[in-house]
C-alpha cells in the first residue's frame, strides 16, 4: 500500500463511525482485517499520547464522580460507555481506571489494588463484588474493539492462526524448518517464527528465516519491530523475510538489500539454495 493511500484511509477512519468501516474497506479494496489493524494502531498512538492526562489524580476523581452521579436503574450498563465517549478514552481503559479507584476506596488503607487482581477482575467482571460496577465494566470490555481482555484474546488467536497458516505453506512447499519452540529450547532468546533448514532465494534475496505478523505494517510498528526483533534475527541467523499478512506501507520496504524482505504473503516463486548449488555443479 502506497503511503499516500494509507494516509487517505487513515483520514477516512478518523472521520468515520465504526459502522462505516466495511464500506471504506470495499472502496479501497482492502480486507476488514487490514482496515481494523490500521485503525487500532492509530487509536493506540492516540491513547498513549493522552495517557498522562487521563490518569492524573484530578481526571480520575472527575471520572469517578461522574460515574457515581449518573448510576441509576435507567442507565445501567451505559454510564461508563457514555463517559468514555465524552472524554475520548477507550472504554476498557476507563473501566480499569474506575475499577482501580473503586477498589482503592474500598480498602482499609486506600491503597491501589494489586495489578494482577485488577486484571483478573477485568477478565471476569462477574467477580467484581459490586454488581452495578461489574455490569458497567463488562459492557465496556464487550464494546471495545482495541483494548481489553476480549480483544487481547482475539488478537492472540488471529496471530496463532496466521502462524499456523505460514507453517502449512512451508510444509506444502516442502521447505524444511525449525520452529520457535525448538530454537528456544536450544537457548536462543530472540527467535523468528521459523528458521529454514535450507535457505531460499526470493526475488534475488536470500531468506534464512520467516516471521509472521498478523497485522498491518505501519511506520511506528515496523520501526519498533526492526529495533526489537528483526535486526536481532538478522544478527543471529542472517537475512530473512517478514510477512505482514494485512499489508504494509510500500515505502517501508527499504531493507531488502540489507537482509530483511517485506511481503504480504509467501510467494509462489522461490528457489532453494540447495537447488542452485546442484544446478551449478
XYZ file of C-alpha atoms in Angstrom:
281
model
C 0.000 0.000 0.000
C 1.393 3.382 -1.001
C 1.939 5.887 1.804
C -0.462 8.325 0.146
C -3.240 5.696 0.113
C -2.509 4.808 3.737
C -2.901 8.463 4.738
C -6.192 8.690 2.824
C -7.548 5.612 4.592
C -6.372 6.908 7.967
C -8.137 10.232 7.421
C -11.347 8.431 6.427
C -11.205 6.223 9.511
C -10.619 9.170 11.830
C -13.666 10.952 10.394
C -15.966 7.894 10.311
C -18.007 5.743 12.655
C -17.151 2.072 13.046
C -20.301 1.067 11.148
C -18.790 2.666 8.019
C -15.562 0.655 8.077
C -16.871 -2.118 5.808
C -17.790 0.449 3.151
C -14.359 2.073 3.389
C -12.667 -1.328 3.066
C -14.602 -2.039 -0.131
C -13.808 1.384 -1.577
C -10.072 0.907 -1.080
C -10.164 -2.812 -1.915
C -8.572 -3.914 1.336
C -9.724 -6.507 3.836
C -11.571 -5.534 7.001
C -8.661 -7.115 8.893
C -6.326 -4.597 7.238
C -8.626 -1.688 7.988
C -9.094 -2.661 11.637
C -5.353 -3.118 12.063
C -4.690 0.384 10.687
C -7.421 1.827 12.898
C -6.185 0.022 16.029
C -2.592 1.154 15.546
C -3.637 4.779 15.081
C -6.011 4.631 18.071
C -3.303 3.149 20.295
C -0.950 6.011 19.362
C -3.660 8.452 20.365
C -4.263 6.724 23.715
C -0.540 6.705 24.519
C -0.301 10.444 23.858
C -3.177 11.189 26.263
C -2.310 8.568 28.916
C -0.908 11.009 31.446
C -3.893 13.354 31.163
C -6.430 10.588 31.767
C -4.519 9.114 34.702
C -3.938 12.318 36.646
C -5.452 12.452 40.133
C -7.841 15.200 39.025
C -9.046 13.248 35.994
C -9.565 10.016 37.943
C -11.572 11.831 40.630
C -13.647 13.581 37.950
C -14.422 10.353 36.061
C -15.358 8.533 39.267
C -17.637 11.346 40.422
C -19.373 11.372 37.028
C -19.868 7.631 37.296
C -21.345 7.794 40.792
C -23.625 10.718 39.928
C -25.131 9.009 36.878
C -25.716 5.475 38.110
C -29.415 4.638 38.237
C -31.718 1.738 37.259
C -32.429 3.514 33.952
C -28.745 3.924 32.989
C -27.388 0.501 33.952
C -24.637 -0.715 31.641
C -24.325 2.567 29.725
C -22.767 5.080 32.119
C -19.086 4.250 31.596
C -19.569 3.922 27.844
C -21.013 7.430 27.694
C -18.243 8.885 29.859
C -15.656 7.162 27.651
C -17.110 8.908 24.606
C -17.230 12.251 26.422
C -13.577 12.175 27.498
C -12.352 10.384 24.350
C -10.905 7.362 26.139
C -11.104 3.676 25.237
C -13.954 2.034 27.210
C -11.752 -0.723 28.621
C -9.141 1.781 29.777
C -11.805 3.868 31.529
C -13.280 0.747 33.115
C -9.852 -0.127 34.508
C -9.409 3.380 35.942
C -12.819 3.312 37.646
C -12.339 -0.229 38.938
C -8.906 0.555 40.412
C -10.252 3.701 42.098
C -13.280 1.841 43.440
C -11.121 -0.937 44.900
C -8.712 1.581 46.454
C -11.611 3.351 48.178
C -12.883 0.012 49.481
C -9.555 -0.968 51.049
C -8.786 -0.007 54.649
C -5.577 1.827 53.728
C -6.967 3.279 50.436
C -4.032 1.721 48.643
C -4.084 0.839 44.936
C -5.047 -2.809 44.401
C -2.505 -5.301 43.007
C -2.337 -5.160 39.213
C -2.798 -8.925 38.978
C -6.065 -8.694 40.917
C -7.381 -5.888 38.706
C -6.521 -7.844 35.555
C -8.263 -10.893 36.996
C -11.447 -8.891 37.551
C -11.262 -7.370 34.067
C -11.050 -10.846 32.567
C -14.026 -11.980 34.621
C -16.117 -8.964 35.740
C -18.593 -11.301 37.452
C -16.047 -11.492 40.289
C -16.372 -7.756 40.995
C -18.240 -7.533 44.329
C -20.302 -4.507 43.252
C -22.857 -5.889 40.721
C -23.562 -2.468 39.185
C -19.893 -1.793 38.547
C -19.466 -5.378 37.326
C -22.110 -4.781 34.660
C -20.579 -1.449 33.632
C -17.110 -2.972 33.286
C -18.495 -5.913 31.315
C -20.216 -3.608 28.821
C -17.017 -1.594 28.343
C -14.979 -4.695 27.624
C -17.531 -6.075 25.162
C -17.838 -2.730 23.338
C -14.099 -2.058 22.974
C -12.517 -3.077 19.659
C -8.942 -2.022 20.521
C -8.292 -2.695 24.214
C -9.329 -5.231 26.847
C -9.072 -8.971 27.535
C -11.522 -9.941 24.777
C -9.545 -8.038 22.134
C -6.284 -9.448 23.514
C -7.643 -12.988 23.191
C -8.837 -12.372 19.636
C -5.512 -10.799 18.675
C -3.607 -13.748 20.123
C -5.890 -16.215 18.327
C -5.505 -14.437 14.977
C -1.728 -14.332 15.402
C -1.690 -18.067 16.110
C -3.968 -18.707 13.112
C -1.638 -16.947 10.678
C 1.422 -18.558 12.210
C -0.197 -21.934 11.531
C -1.079 -20.768 8.027
C 2.581 -19.994 7.343
C 3.611 -23.331 8.828
C 1.205 -25.159 6.484
C 2.520 -23.220 3.488
C 6.117 -24.136 4.306
C 5.148 -27.786 4.725
C 3.142 -27.833 1.466
C 6.068 -26.345 -0.421
C 8.473 -28.882 1.065
C 10.553 -26.260 2.859
C 12.167 -27.760 5.962
C 12.198 -25.510 9.019
C 12.786 -25.306 12.754
C 10.014 -23.808 14.874
C 10.296 -21.144 17.534
C 9.897 -23.629 20.402
C 12.802 -25.773 19.195
C 15.056 -22.729 18.821
C 14.247 -21.522 22.313
C 14.969 -24.999 23.670
C 18.414 -24.618 22.126
C 18.980 -21.460 24.152
C 18.100 -18.704 21.690
C 16.305 -15.838 23.426
C 15.019 -13.867 20.420
C 13.803 -16.110 17.641
C 11.778 -15.737 14.431
C 8.717 -17.903 13.953
C 10.522 -20.227 11.537
C 14.208 -20.813 10.805
C 14.644 -22.502 7.433
C 16.865 -25.589 7.397
C 17.926 -24.728 3.852
C 17.796 -21.048 2.783
C 15.642 -19.975 -0.144
C 16.066 -17.172 -2.647
C 13.092 -14.830 -3.143
C 13.330 -12.102 -5.782
C 17.100 -12.451 -5.658
C 17.290 -12.130 -1.873
C 18.477 -14.903 0.441
C 15.966 -15.843 3.154
C 17.094 -17.856 6.193
C 14.088 -17.197 8.413
C 10.460 -16.094 8.175
C 8.478 -14.044 10.672
C 4.658 -13.944 10.626
C 2.862 -10.732 11.627
C -0.946 -10.803 11.638
C -1.094 -7.022 11.408
C -0.557 -4.077 9.093
C 2.973 -2.733 8.904
C 2.822 1.000 9.606
C 5.850 3.192 10.245
C 5.844 3.039 14.052
C 5.163 -0.692 14.412
C 7.710 -1.600 11.730
C 10.385 0.638 13.230
C 9.734 -0.936 16.648
C 9.873 -4.470 15.238
C 13.114 -3.688 13.413
C 14.715 -2.459 16.623
C 13.353 -5.115 18.990
C 13.172 -8.204 16.755
C 14.113 -8.178 13.096
C 17.700 -6.871 13.342
C 18.327 -9.308 16.201
C 17.194 -12.156 13.939
C 19.428 -10.824 11.176
C 22.448 -10.658 13.512
C 21.935 -14.248 14.627
C 20.519 -16.038 11.573
C 21.363 -13.824 8.600
C 18.889 -12.326 6.108
C 15.212 -13.189 6.344
C 11.656 -12.268 5.425
C 8.751 -10.694 7.323
C 5.178 -11.341 6.217
C 2.709 -8.633 7.191
C -0.450 -10.569 6.338
C -2.639 -7.448 6.392
C -0.276 -5.402 4.231
C 2.284 -2.687 4.875
C 3.313 0.755 3.663
C 5.321 0.126 0.497
C 7.846 2.846 1.275
C 8.965 0.907 4.379
C 10.407 -1.896 2.241
C 13.906 -0.392 2.074
C 15.988 -3.065 3.808
C 15.735 -5.938 1.318
C 19.318 -5.465 0.129
C 20.456 -5.292 3.758
C 18.739 -8.576 4.580
C 15.104 -8.010 5.588
C 12.469 -8.593 2.907
C 8.867 -7.474 3.415
C 5.902 -9.353 1.896
C 2.155 -9.662 2.487
C 2.104 -13.370 1.533
C 4.515 -16.230 0.963
C 5.448 -16.021 -2.725
C 4.775 -18.897 -5.106
C 8.097 -18.332 -6.848
C 11.233 -19.142 -4.877
C 14.395 -21.195 -5.233
C 16.176 -23.232 -2.598
C 19.891 -22.565 -2.347
C 20.410 -26.323 -2.455
C 18.773 -26.378 -5.900
C 21.012 -23.552 -7.081
C 24.057 -25.403 -5.783
C 23.050 -28.601 -7.571
C 22.391 -26.703 -10.805
C 25.806 -25.078 -10.781
C 27.665 -28.354 -10.398
